[in-house]
mmCIF file of C-alpha atoms and ligand atoms in Angstrom:
data_model
loop_
_atom_site.group_PDB
_atom_site.id
_atom_site.type_symbol
_atom_site.label_atom_id
_atom_site.label_comp_id
_atom_site.label_asym_id
_atom_site.label_seq_id
_atom_site.Cartn_x
_atom_site.Cartn_y
_atom_site.Cartn_z
ATOM 1 C CA UNK A 1 22.124 -2.246 16.413
ATOM 2 C CA UNK A 2 23.542 -3.526 13.142
ATOM 3 C CA UNK A 3 23.175 -5.907 9.995
ATOM 4 C CA UNK A 4 20.202 -7.686 9.789
ATOM 5 C CA UNK A 5 18.832 -6.425 13.462
ATOM 6 C CA UNK A 6 17.895 -3.144 11.546
ATOM 7 C CA UNK A 7 15.332 -4.703 9.974
ATOM 8 C CA UNK A 8 13.602 -6.242 13.089
ATOM 9 C CA UNK A 9 10.192 -4.939 13.920
ATOM 10 C CA UNK A 10 9.719 -6.427 17.478
ATOM 11 C CA UNK A 11 7.633 -4.530 19.845
ATOM 12 C CA UNK A 12 6.082 -2.512 16.778
ATOM 13 C CA UNK A 13 2.211 -2.108 16.184
ATOM 14 C CA UNK A 14 1.606 -1.938 12.581
ATOM 15 C CA UNK A 15 -1.660 -1.082 10.797
ATOM 16 C CA UNK A 16 -2.052 -2.602 7.130
ATOM 17 C CA UNK A 17 -5.219 -1.563 5.066
ATOM 18 C CA UNK A 18 -6.277 -3.950 2.515
ATOM 19 C CA UNK A 19 -4.804 -6.606 4.411
ATOM 20 C CA UNK A 20 -7.349 -9.273 3.266
ATOM 21 C CA UNK A 21 -5.939 -9.877 0.031
ATOM 22 C CA UNK A 22 -3.153 -9.265 -2.466
ATOM 23 C CA UNK A 23 -0.114 -7.066 -1.705
ATOM 24 C CA UNK A 24 -1.755 -5.978 1.827
ATOM 25 C CA UNK A 25 -2.018 -9.400 2.827
ATOM 26 C CA UNK A 26 1.426 -10.418 1.927
ATOM 27 C CA UNK A 27 2.667 -7.252 3.406
ATOM 28 C CA UNK A 28 0.809 -7.943 6.540
ATOM 29 C CA UNK A 29 2.413 -11.461 6.761
ATOM 30 C CA UNK A 30 5.831 -10.226 6.211
ATOM 31 C CA UNK A 31 5.687 -7.451 8.837
ATOM 32 C CA UNK A 32 4.600 -10.069 11.386
ATOM 33 C CA UNK A 33 7.254 -12.371 10.512
ATOM 34 C CA UNK A 34 9.767 -9.421 11.087
ATOM 35 C CA UNK A 35 8.080 -9.270 14.633
ATOM 36 C CA UNK A 36 5.520 -6.769 14.535
ATOM 37 C CA UNK A 37 2.256 -6.795 15.832
ATOM 38 C CA UNK A 38 -0.259 -6.572 12.997
ATOM 39 C CA UNK A 39 -3.790 -4.999 13.061
ATOM 40 C CA UNK A 40 -5.231 -6.186 9.770
ATOM 41 C CA UNK A 41 -7.775 -3.889 7.981
ATOM 42 C CA UNK A 42 -10.480 -4.269 5.213
ATOM 43 C CA UNK A 43 -14.204 -5.135 4.585
ATOM 44 C CA UNK A 44 -14.027 -8.834 4.386
ATOM 45 C CA UNK A 45 -13.798 -10.079 8.095
ATOM 46 C CA UNK A 46 -13.732 -13.633 7.180
ATOM 47 C CA UNK A 47 -10.623 -13.252 4.883
ATOM 48 C CA UNK A 48 -8.954 -11.233 7.590
ATOM 49 C CA UNK A 49 -9.423 -13.624 10.176
ATOM 50 C CA UNK A 50 -7.793 -16.379 7.905
ATOM 51 C CA UNK A 51 -4.899 -13.964 7.415
ATOM 52 C CA UNK A 52 -4.732 -13.412 11.194
ATOM 53 C CA UNK A 53 -4.867 -17.181 12.190
ATOM 54 C CA UNK A 54 -2.173 -17.680 9.534
ATOM 55 C CA UNK A 55 0.202 -15.370 11.101
ATOM 56 C CA UNK A 56 -0.750 -16.792 14.775
ATOM 57 C CA UNK A 57 0.236 -20.186 13.335
ATOM 58 C CA UNK A 58 3.587 -19.090 12.296
ATOM 59 C CA UNK A 59 4.184 -17.458 16.051
ATOM 60 C CA UNK A 60 3.244 -13.980 15.297
ATOM 61 C CA UNK A 61 0.717 -11.482 16.472
ATOM 62 C CA UNK A 62 -2.331 -10.453 14.519
ATOM 63 C CA UNK A 63 -5.633 -8.805 15.196
ATOM 64 C CA UNK A 64 -8.458 -7.618 12.812
ATOM 65 C CA UNK A 65 -10.410 -4.127 12.257
ATOM 66 C CA UNK A 66 -13.267 -4.174 9.740
ATOM 67 C CA UNK A 67 -14.032 -0.815 8.127
ATOM 68 C CA UNK A 68 -14.671 0.429 4.565
ATOM 69 C CA UNK A 69 -12.194 2.986 3.235
ATOM 70 C CA UNK A 70 -15.140 4.777 1.431
ATOM 71 C CA UNK A 71 -16.912 5.522 4.805
ATOM 72 C CA UNK A 72 -14.650 8.253 5.757
ATOM 73 C CA UNK A 73 -16.420 8.818 9.364
ATOM 74 C CA UNK A 74 -15.256 4.984 9.935
ATOM 75 C CA UNK A 75 -11.916 5.617 8.612
ATOM 76 C CA UNK A 76 -11.497 8.891 10.742
ATOM 77 C CA UNK A 77 -12.311 6.608 13.818
ATOM 78 C CA UNK A 78 -9.905 3.834 12.916
ATOM 79 C CA UNK A 79 -6.818 4.967 14.463
ATOM 80 C CA UNK A 80 -7.986 6.378 17.631
ATOM 81 C CA UNK A 81 -9.762 2.946 18.024
ATOM 82 C CA UNK A 82 -6.618 1.243 17.520
ATOM 83 C CA UNK A 83 -4.631 3.253 19.789
ATOM 84 C CA UNK A 84 -7.560 2.603 22.623
ATOM 85 C CA UNK A 85 -7.127 -1.124 22.018
ATOM 86 C CA UNK A 86 -3.295 -1.482 21.605
ATOM 87 C CA UNK A 87 -1.983 1.906 23.212
ATOM 88 C CA UNK A 88 0.290 2.877 20.286
ATOM 89 C CA UNK A 89 0.720 2.657 16.585
ATOM 90 C CA UNK A 90 4.107 2.589 15.111
ATOM 91 C CA UNK A 91 3.728 1.724 11.524
ATOM 92 C CA UNK A 92 0.878 2.679 9.239
ATOM 93 C CA UNK A 93 0.623 0.868 5.816
ATOM 94 C CA UNK A 94 -1.944 2.543 3.593
ATOM 95 C CA UNK A 95 -2.237 -0.189 1.111
ATOM 96 C CA UNK A 96 -5.969 -0.714 0.456
ATOM 97 C CA UNK A 97 -7.107 0.765 -2.667
ATOM 98 C CA UNK A 98 -9.384 0.071 -5.936
ATOM 99 C CA UNK A 99 -8.729 0.564 -9.481
ATOM 100 C CA UNK A 100 -11.267 1.149 -12.198
ATOM 101 C CA UNK A 101 -11.375 1.576 -16.207
ATOM 102 C CA UNK A 102 -13.181 3.749 -18.038
ATOM 103 C CA UNK A 103 -12.946 5.968 -21.017
ATOM 104 C CA UNK A 104 -13.064 9.752 -20.009
ATOM 105 C CA UNK A 105 -16.418 10.755 -21.666
ATOM 106 C CA UNK A 106 -18.327 7.708 -20.285
ATOM 107 C CA UNK A 107 -16.821 8.141 -16.705
ATOM 108 C CA UNK A 108 -18.999 9.662 -14.016
ATOM 109 C CA UNK A 109 -18.326 12.022 -10.877
ATOM 110 C CA UNK A 110 -19.385 9.154 -8.807
ATOM 111 C CA UNK A 111 -16.591 6.908 -9.984
ATOM 112 C CA UNK A 112 -14.187 9.580 -9.780
ATOM 113 C CA UNK A 113 -14.895 10.542 -6.203
ATOM 114 C CA UNK A 114 -15.179 7.044 -4.918
ATOM 115 C CA UNK A 115 -11.787 6.435 -6.245
ATOM 116 C CA UNK A 116 -10.294 9.549 -4.515
ATOM 117 C CA UNK A 117 -12.268 8.550 -1.411
ATOM 118 C CA UNK A 118 -10.867 5.073 -1.316
ATOM 119 C CA UNK A 119 -7.337 5.745 -2.713
ATOM 120 C CA UNK A 120 -6.762 9.233 -1.381
ATOM 121 C CA UNK A 121 -9.085 10.714 1.329
ATOM 122 C CA UNK A 122 -9.023 7.631 3.370
ATOM 123 C CA UNK A 123 -5.018 7.573 3.200
ATOM 124 C CA UNK A 124 -4.980 11.428 4.461
ATOM 125 C CA UNK A 125 -7.363 11.043 7.057
ATOM 126 C CA UNK A 126 -5.439 7.587 8.409
ATOM 127 C CA UNK A 127 -2.071 9.530 7.844
ATOM 128 C CA UNK A 128 -3.336 12.481 9.744
ATOM 129 C CA UNK A 129 -4.616 10.356 12.682
ATOM 130 C CA UNK A 130 -1.540 8.209 12.896
ATOM 131 C CA UNK A 131 0.619 11.138 12.710
ATOM 132 C CA UNK A 132 -0.549 12.225 16.289
ATOM 133 C CA UNK A 133 0.709 9.497 18.229
ATOM 134 C CA UNK A 134 3.689 8.942 16.082
ATOM 135 C CA UNK A 135 4.965 12.505 16.613
ATOM 136 C CA UNK A 136 4.165 12.283 20.270
ATOM 137 C CA UNK A 137 6.334 9.086 20.457
ATOM 138 C CA UNK A 138 9.306 10.673 18.039
ATOM 139 C CA UNK A 139 8.915 7.282 16.116
ATOM 140 C CA UNK A 140 6.876 6.415 13.074
ATOM 141 C CA UNK A 141 6.560 4.999 9.307
ATOM 142 C CA UNK A 142 3.972 5.795 7.324
ATOM 143 C CA UNK A 143 4.130 3.884 4.061
ATOM 144 C CA UNK A 144 1.679 4.557 1.113
ATOM 145 C CA UNK A 145 0.607 2.625 -1.747
ATOM 146 C CA UNK A 146 1.249 4.419 -5.067
ATOM 147 C CA UNK A 147 1.637 2.745 -8.395
ATOM 148 C CA UNK A 148 3.785 2.961 -11.715
ATOM 149 C CA UNK A 149 0.960 5.247 -12.692
ATOM 150 C CA UNK A 150 1.864 7.810 -10.042
ATOM 151 C CA UNK A 151 4.195 9.405 -12.303
ATOM 152 C CA UNK A 152 2.769 8.543 -15.505
ATOM 153 C CA UNK A 153 -0.671 8.722 -17.239
ATOM 154 C CA UNK A 154 -2.538 5.974 -19.072
ATOM 155 C CA UNK A 155 -5.582 5.969 -21.087
ATOM 156 C CA UNK A 156 -8.889 5.016 -19.648
ATOM 157 C CA UNK A 157 -7.192 5.170 -16.272
ATOM 158 C CA UNK A 158 -8.003 8.809 -15.484
ATOM 159 C CA UNK A 159 -9.383 8.464 -12.090
ATOM 160 C CA UNK A 160 -7.029 5.865 -10.833
ATOM 161 C CA UNK A 161 -3.930 7.498 -12.327
ATOM 162 C CA UNK A 162 -5.031 10.975 -10.930
ATOM 163 C CA UNK A 163 -5.534 9.429 -7.566
ATOM 164 C CA UNK A 164 -2.218 7.899 -7.474
ATOM 165 C CA UNK A 165 -0.402 10.963 -8.555
ATOM 166 C CA UNK A 166 -2.183 12.396 -5.528
ATOM 167 C CA UNK A 167 -0.573 9.613 -3.403
ATOM 168 C CA UNK A 168 2.757 10.779 -4.435
ATOM 169 C CA UNK A 169 2.135 14.358 -3.499
ATOM 170 C CA UNK A 170 0.603 13.522 -0.196
ATOM 171 C CA UNK A 171 3.465 11.453 0.690
ATOM 172 C CA UNK A 172 6.126 14.030 -0.261
ATOM 173 C CA UNK A 173 4.351 16.630 1.703
ATOM 174 C CA UNK A 174 3.580 14.480 4.858
ATOM 175 C CA UNK A 175 7.238 13.592 4.817
ATOM 176 C CA UNK A 176 8.366 17.219 5.003
ATOM 177 C CA UNK A 177 5.998 18.013 7.810
ATOM 178 C CA UNK A 178 6.686 14.883 9.791
ATOM 179 C CA UNK A 179 10.743 14.569 9.301
ATOM 180 C CA UNK A 180 11.688 16.689 12.197
ATOM 181 C CA UNK A 181 9.408 14.445 14.602
ATOM 182 C CA UNK A 182 11.426 11.263 13.337
ATOM 183 C CA UNK A 183 8.277 10.215 11.570
ATOM 184 C CA UNK A 184 9.129 9.191 7.910
ATOM 185 C CA UNK A 185 6.608 8.769 5.085
ATOM 186 C CA UNK A 186 7.345 6.927 2.073
ATOM 187 C CA UNK A 187 5.630 5.396 -0.866
ATOM 188 C CA UNK A 188 5.699 1.963 -2.434
ATOM 189 C CA UNK A 189 5.012 1.995 -6.278
ATOM 190 C CA UNK A 190 4.240 -1.510 -7.324
ATOM 191 C CA UNK A 191 4.522 -2.154 -11.196
ATOM 192 C CA UNK A 192 2.256 -5.391 -12.247
ATOM 193 C CA UNK A 193 1.803 -7.923 -9.636
ATOM 194 C CA UNK A 194 -0.400 -11.124 -9.698
ATOM 195 C CA UNK A 195 -3.234 -9.939 -7.745
ATOM 196 C CA UNK A 196 -7.032 -9.839 -8.004
ATOM 197 C CA UNK A 197 -6.517 -6.064 -9.165
ATOM 198 C CA UNK A 198 -4.345 -7.254 -12.048
ATOM 199 C CA UNK A 199 -6.283 -10.489 -12.877
ATOM 200 C CA UNK A 200 -7.921 -8.907 -15.814
ATOM 201 C CA UNK A 201 -4.687 -8.501 -17.355
ATOM 202 C CA UNK A 202 -2.609 -11.424 -15.796
ATOM 203 C CA UNK A 203 -5.529 -13.916 -16.794
ATOM 204 C CA UNK A 204 -5.862 -12.977 -20.360
ATOM 205 C CA UNK A 205 -3.188 -14.574 -22.236
ATOM 206 C CA UNK A 206 -3.011 -12.188 -25.018
ATOM 207 C CA UNK A 207 -3.087 -9.063 -22.616
ATOM 208 C CA UNK A 208 -0.893 -10.818 -20.522
ATOM 209 C CA UNK A 209 1.766 -11.122 -23.196
ATOM 210 C CA UNK A 210 1.986 -7.514 -24.055
ATOM 211 C CA UNK A 211 2.174 -6.354 -20.389
ATOM 212 C CA UNK A 212 4.963 -8.722 -19.930
ATOM 213 C CA UNK A 213 6.989 -7.312 -22.770
ATOM 214 C CA UNK A 214 6.821 -3.804 -21.054
ATOM 215 C CA UNK A 215 8.448 -5.170 -17.782
ATOM 216 C CA UNK A 216 12.473 -5.529 -17.946
ATOM 217 C CA UNK A 217 12.317 -8.604 -15.994
ATOM 218 C CA UNK A 218 9.651 -9.919 -18.348
ATOM 219 C CA UNK A 219 7.362 -11.347 -15.707
ATOM 220 C CA UNK A 220 4.589 -10.222 -13.334
ATOM 221 C CA UNK A 221 5.556 -9.517 -9.529
ATOM 222 C CA UNK A 222 4.667 -12.119 -6.854
ATOM 223 C CA UNK A 223 3.048 -10.415 -3.875
ATOM 224 C CA UNK A 224 5.592 -12.084 -1.833
ATOM 225 C CA UNK A 225 8.205 -9.933 -3.646
ATOM 226 C CA UNK A 226 6.668 -6.492 -2.119
ATOM 227 C CA UNK A 227 7.600 -7.714 1.441
ATOM 228 C CA UNK A 228 11.426 -6.679 1.535
ATOM 229 C CA UNK A 229 10.370 -3.028 0.467
ATOM 230 C CA UNK A 230 7.622 -2.956 3.166
ATOM 231 C CA UNK A 231 10.089 -4.183 5.897
ATOM 232 C CA UNK A 232 12.662 -1.873 4.739
ATOM 233 C CA UNK A 233 10.564 1.223 4.855
ATOM 234 C CA UNK A 234 8.921 0.210 7.962
ATOM 235 C CA UNK A 235 12.149 -0.448 9.912
ATOM 236 C CA UNK A 236 15.142 1.343 11.422
ATOM 237 C CA UNK A 237 17.014 0.308 8.349
ATOM 238 C CA UNK A 238 15.412 3.199 6.575
ATOM 239 C CA UNK A 239 15.625 5.836 9.141
ATOM 240 C CA UNK A 240 17.276 8.442 7.158
ATOM 241 C CA UNK A 241 14.864 8.035 4.227
ATOM 242 C CA UNK A 242 11.601 9.927 3.688
ATOM 243 C CA UNK A 243 9.358 11.436 1.000
ATOM 244 C CA UNK A 244 10.878 8.739 -1.591
ATOM 245 C CA UNK A 245 8.752 6.735 -4.046
ATOM 246 C CA UNK A 246 10.232 3.331 -4.242
ATOM 247 C CA UNK A 247 9.483 1.607 -7.397
ATOM 248 C CA UNK A 248 9.079 -2.368 -6.991
ATOM 249 C CA UNK A 249 8.310 -3.166 -10.626
ATOM 250 C CA UNK A 250 10.813 -5.534 -12.341
ATOM 251 C CA UNK A 251 12.421 -2.376 -14.160
ATOM 252 C CA UNK A 252 9.044 -0.897 -15.786
ATOM 253 C CA UNK A 253 9.504 2.571 -14.637
ATOM 254 C CA UNK A 254 13.225 3.122 -15.309
ATOM 255 C CA UNK A 255 14.276 0.861 -18.188
ATOM 256 C CA UNK A 256 12.792 1.085 -21.593
ATOM 257 C CA UNK A 257 11.616 -2.386 -22.372
ATOM 258 C CA UNK A 258 11.072 -2.896 -26.132
ATOM 259 C CA UNK A 259 8.343 -5.913 -26.914
ATOM 260 C CA UNK A 260 10.152 -9.179 -27.128
ATOM 261 C CA UNK A 261 9.478 -9.435 -31.028
ATOM 262 C CA UNK A 262 11.552 -6.083 -31.339
ATOM 263 C CA UNK A 263 14.270 -6.646 -28.968
ATOM 264 C CA UNK A 264 17.711 -7.694 -30.431
HETATM 265 P P1 NAP B 1 -6.457 -6.229 -4.615
HETATM 266 O O1 NAP B 1 -5.652 -7.499 -4.947
HETATM 267 O O2 NAP B 1 -7.716 -5.768 -5.330
HETATM 268 O O3 NAP B 1 -6.464 -6.021 -3.089
HETATM 269 C C1 NAP B 1 -7.298 -4.588 -2.517
HETATM 270 C C2 NAP B 1 -7.165 -4.761 -1.014
HETATM 271 O O4 NAP B 1 -7.876 -3.556 -0.584
HETATM 272 C C3 NAP B 1 -8.100 -5.708 -0.497
HETATM 273 O O5 NAP B 1 -7.689 -6.204 0.729
HETATM 274 C C4 NAP B 1 -9.407 -5.092 -0.411
HETATM 275 O O6 NAP B 1 -10.055 -5.696 0.720
HETATM 276 C C5 NAP B 1 -9.129 -3.632 0.233
HETATM 277 N N1 NAP B 1 -9.961 -2.933 -0.376
HETATM 278 C C6 NAP B 1 -10.440 -2.524 -1.592
HETATM 279 N N2 NAP B 1 -11.563 -1.598 -1.442
HETATM 280 C C7 NAP B 1 -11.682 -1.204 -0.246
HETATM 281 C C8 NAP B 1 -12.626 -0.529 0.717
HETATM 282 N N3 NAP B 1 -13.657 0.112 -0.006
HETATM 283 N N4 NAP B 1 -12.276 -0.649 2.001
HETATM 284 C C9 NAP B 1 -11.551 -1.426 2.643
HETATM 285 N N5 NAP B 1 -10.548 -2.163 2.162
HETATM 286 C C10 NAP B 1 -10.741 -2.051 0.617
HETATM 287 O O7 NAP B 1 -5.131 -4.856 -5.087
HETATM 288 P P2 NAP B 1 -3.750 -5.147 -4.838
HETATM 289 O O8 NAP B 1 -3.349 -5.844 -6.073
HETATM 290 O O9 NAP B 1 -3.079 -5.923 -3.557
HETATM 291 O O10 NAP B 1 -3.306 -3.789 -4.820
HETATM 292 C C11 NAP B 1 -2.935 -3.252 -3.290
HETATM 293 C C12 NAP B 1 -2.341 -1.697 -3.466
HETATM 294 O O11 NAP B 1 -1.239 -1.809 -4.618
HETATM 295 C C13 NAP B 1 -3.611 -0.839 -4.052
HETATM 296 O O12 NAP B 1 -3.029 0.600 -3.488
HETATM 297 C C14 NAP B 1 -3.192 -0.701 -5.689
HETATM 298 O O13 NAP B 1 -3.780 0.452 -6.345
HETATM 299 C C15 NAP B 1 -1.692 -0.787 -5.705
HETATM 300 N N6 NAP B 1 -1.014 -1.349 -7.014
HETATM 301 C C16 NAP B 1 -1.132 -2.496 -7.250
HETATM 302 C C17 NAP B 1 -0.693 -3.102 -8.589
HETATM 303 C C18 NAP B 1 -0.727 -4.328 -8.798
HETATM 304 O O14 NAP B 1 -0.324 -5.012 -9.956
HETATM 305 N N7 NAP B 1 -1.493 -5.432 -8.279
HETATM 306 C C19 NAP B 1 -0.310 -2.081 -9.364
HETATM 307 C C20 NAP B 1 -0.102 -0.986 -8.813
HETATM 308 C C21 NAP B 1 -0.531 -0.127 -7.564
HETATM 309 P P3 NAP B 1 -11.753 -5.926 0.920
HETATM 310 O O15 NAP B 1 -12.032 -6.363 -0.437
HETATM 311 O O16 NAP B 1 -11.803 -7.090 1.966
HETATM 312 O O17 NAP B 1 -12.381 -4.632 1.481
#
């Protein structure tokens, strides 16, 4: 196998959480186009069916599994149920997540716990259950969605940023434990993408201008621009890469970008 064949996913079964919208939807469509049979997960059954139908119409394979990432008992059942239906799981994409703004002294323990249940605990449970069939078959890919705040802090984003730091620690530790079984675990850290989650920023002209000035490429990412990284980390092309946090962010994390008005 060589060249672009390294990126093919034919015969692989992939589970993608948060596949009803945004980056998860784009990832699921991309993995299916690369040949994977995709199981689309989220709460909104109607939207999931629309995505599944789009994949089928393009000649791909897709099915759906509806559950709430905050319902940890349902999350724990999700991989065993998928195995019962499909017989195997090769690729897990832990993309589904929530964000939320709150000043520290106004924030509540309930908000914090929900953030961690959805963004971290569900990810841990899915990775734990997926690791069992993957290690047994000696092939697997776990891809977790972190964020540009997986490595830095941001005011009024304490719970979200802490949860995304946890994603980085989870990713590196799981990678270390599963590496000898030929199962990799990496994270994608998106910058600013034009999705529902980022709508309050992208949709506000003033905020949008400020944020664009912090992005080296000077623009928000299109969800389709996450797909290359996802296929790479899901495929044989990344067979010797594990425990990495791959920033897909137009230069936010690694390039100092001065506001447009200050730049030379
Ligand atoms: P989005 O547009 O808000 O979509 C979130 C997805 O997660 C939806 O499919 C949603 O489906 C699902 N989801 C949310 N809560 C859920 C729950 N309780 N149970 C099950 N599914 C749930 O977000 P996005 O922008 O695509 O973000 C995707 C990932 O990238 C997230 O992990 C996010 O933290 C990360 N990220 C995004 C950006 C960005 O700029 N967009 C930046 C950094 C990191 P349902 O509502 O149908 O359940």
